[in-house]
């Protein structure tokens, strides 16, 4: 059922390319020509993370809360908060939202590279 919905959505977008173009122009006006480039530098710095920081980083990309990360990794929430703080500093990011977005971009890049 989900696949059918995605297929219908894709067909609607393909049929309505003019609206898509307008949407992209609006996005471009907000983020600029190189709007997604802010992800590239942090992705290059991922190797600076410790193994445990990397684990937390990936779980941030899945949208997990500090509580859920602590339960998954069997550490305290305080430890998770400490890891998040160091991740933000090492990757030169301002928020856990940015860290989550970079983590998603990183996992997609790794997945594409492994194919």
Short mmCIF file of C-alpha atoms in Angstrom, two decimals:
data_model
loop_
_atom_site.label_atom_id
_atom_site.label_comp_id
_atom_site.label_asym_id
_atom_site.label_seq_id
_atom_site.Cartn_x
_atom_site.Cartn_y
_atom_site.Cartn_z
CA UNK A 1 0.00 0.00 0.00
CA UNK A 2 2.83 2.41 0.87
CA UNK A 3 4.50 1.66 -2.45
CA UNK A 4 1.24 2.41 -4.27
CA UNK A 5 0.93 5.75 -2.45
CA UNK A 6 4.53 6.66 -3.26
CA UNK A 7 3.97 5.69 -6.87
CA UNK A 8 0.84 7.84 -7.07
CA UNK A 9 2.68 10.77 -5.51
CA UNK A 10 5.58 10.37 -7.94
CA UNK A 11 3.14 10.28 -10.87
CA UNK A 12 1.36 13.40 -9.62
CA UNK A 13 4.69 15.22 -9.39
CA UNK A 14 5.70 14.04 -12.85
CA UNK A 15 2.37 15.17 -14.28
CA UNK A 16 2.64 18.56 -12.64
CA UNK A 17 6.23 19.56 -13.43
CA UNK A 18 5.35 23.24 -13.51
CA UNK A 19 4.35 23.18 -9.84
CA UNK A 20 7.51 21.21 -9.10
CA UNK A 21 9.61 23.86 -10.82
CA UNK A 22 7.91 26.59 -8.81
CA UNK A 23 8.51 24.63 -5.62
CA UNK A 24 12.18 24.17 -6.43
CA UNK A 25 12.57 27.87 -7.26
CA UNK A 26 11.07 28.71 -3.86
CA UNK A 27 13.42 26.30 -2.10
CA UNK A 28 16.41 27.69 -4.02
CA UNK A 29 15.47 31.24 -3.06
CA UNK A 30 15.56 30.22 0.61
CA UNK A 31 18.70 28.09 0.64
CA UNK A 32 20.70 29.64 -2.20
CA UNK A 33 22.61 27.99 -5.02
CA UNK A 34 24.72 25.84 -2.71
CA UNK A 35 22.15 25.26 0.02
CA UNK A 36 23.05 21.65 0.70
CA UNK A 37 26.82 22.28 0.70
CA UNK A 38 26.75 22.96 4.44
CA UNK A 39 26.49 19.18 4.87
CA UNK A 40 29.71 18.36 3.00
CA UNK A 41 32.22 19.68 5.56
CA UNK A 42 30.65 17.94 8.57
CA UNK A 43 30.41 14.69 6.60
CA UNK A 44 34.16 14.90 5.94
CA UNK A 45 34.76 15.34 9.69
CA UNK A 46 32.79 12.24 10.73
CA UNK A 47 36.05 10.28 10.91
CA UNK A 48 37.08 12.49 13.86
CA UNK A 49 34.32 10.99 16.02
CA UNK A 50 35.11 8.26 18.52
CA UNK A 51 33.35 4.94 18.04
CA UNK A 52 30.75 5.79 20.70
CA UNK A 53 30.20 9.31 19.36
CA UNK A 54 29.69 7.74 15.94
CA UNK A 55 27.03 5.41 17.38
CA UNK A 56 25.21 8.38 18.94
CA UNK A 57 25.60 10.34 15.67
CA UNK A 58 23.94 7.58 13.65
CA UNK A 59 21.10 7.27 16.17
CA UNK A 60 20.58 11.05 15.99
CA UNK A 61 20.08 10.52 12.27
CA UNK A 62 17.29 8.09 13.07
CA UNK A 63 15.62 10.82 15.12
CA UNK A 64 16.04 9.13 18.49
CA UNK A 65 15.74 11.14 21.69
CA UNK A 66 18.50 11.19 24.31
CA UNK A 67 16.42 8.77 26.37
CA UNK A 68 16.03 6.34 23.47
CA UNK A 69 19.73 6.57 22.61
CA UNK A 70 20.70 5.90 26.22
CA UNK A 71 18.45 2.83 26.32
CA UNK A 72 19.79 1.57 22.99
CA UNK A 73 23.46 2.01 23.96
CA UNK A 74 23.06 1.14 27.67
CA UNK A 75 24.49 4.44 28.89
CA UNK A 76 23.03 7.28 30.94
CA UNK A 77 21.24 10.22 29.36
CA UNK A 78 23.96 12.43 30.79
CA UNK A 79 26.53 10.44 28.82
CA UNK A 80 24.45 10.81 25.66
CA UNK A 81 24.20 14.58 26.20
CA UNK A 82 27.96 14.70 26.59
CA UNK A 83 28.45 12.77 23.35
CA UNK A 84 26.01 15.05 21.51
CA UNK A 85 27.90 18.12 22.74
CA UNK A 86 31.21 16.70 21.48
CA UNK A 87 29.64 15.66 18.16
CA UNK A 88 28.35 19.18 17.59
CA UNK A 89 31.77 20.64 18.41
CA UNK A 90 33.74 18.21 16.24
CA UNK A 91 31.43 18.59 13.26
CA UNK A 92 31.07 22.38 13.75
CA UNK A 93 27.29 22.18 13.95
CA UNK A 94 24.83 24.31 15.92
CA UNK A 95 22.10 21.84 16.84
CA UNK A 96 21.18 18.20 17.19
CA UNK A 97 18.78 18.73 14.28
CA UNK A 98 21.73 19.62 12.05
CA UNK A 99 23.63 16.59 13.41
CA UNK A 100 20.66 14.37 12.55
CA UNK A 101 20.47 15.76 9.02
CA UNK A 102 24.21 15.28 8.52
CA UNK A 103 23.91 11.74 9.88
CA UNK A 104 21.17 10.99 7.36
CA UNK A 105 23.25 12.44 4.54
CA UNK A 106 26.24 10.41 5.73
CA UNK A 107 24.31 7.13 5.90
CA UNK A 108 22.86 7.71 2.43
CA UNK A 109 26.36 8.47 1.07
CA UNK A 110 27.76 5.29 2.69
CA UNK A 111 24.87 3.24 1.32
CA UNK A 112 25.40 4.58 -2.20
CA UNK A 113 29.16 4.06 -1.95
CA UNK A 114 28.75 0.43 -0.97
CA UNK A 115 26.66 -0.46 -4.02
#
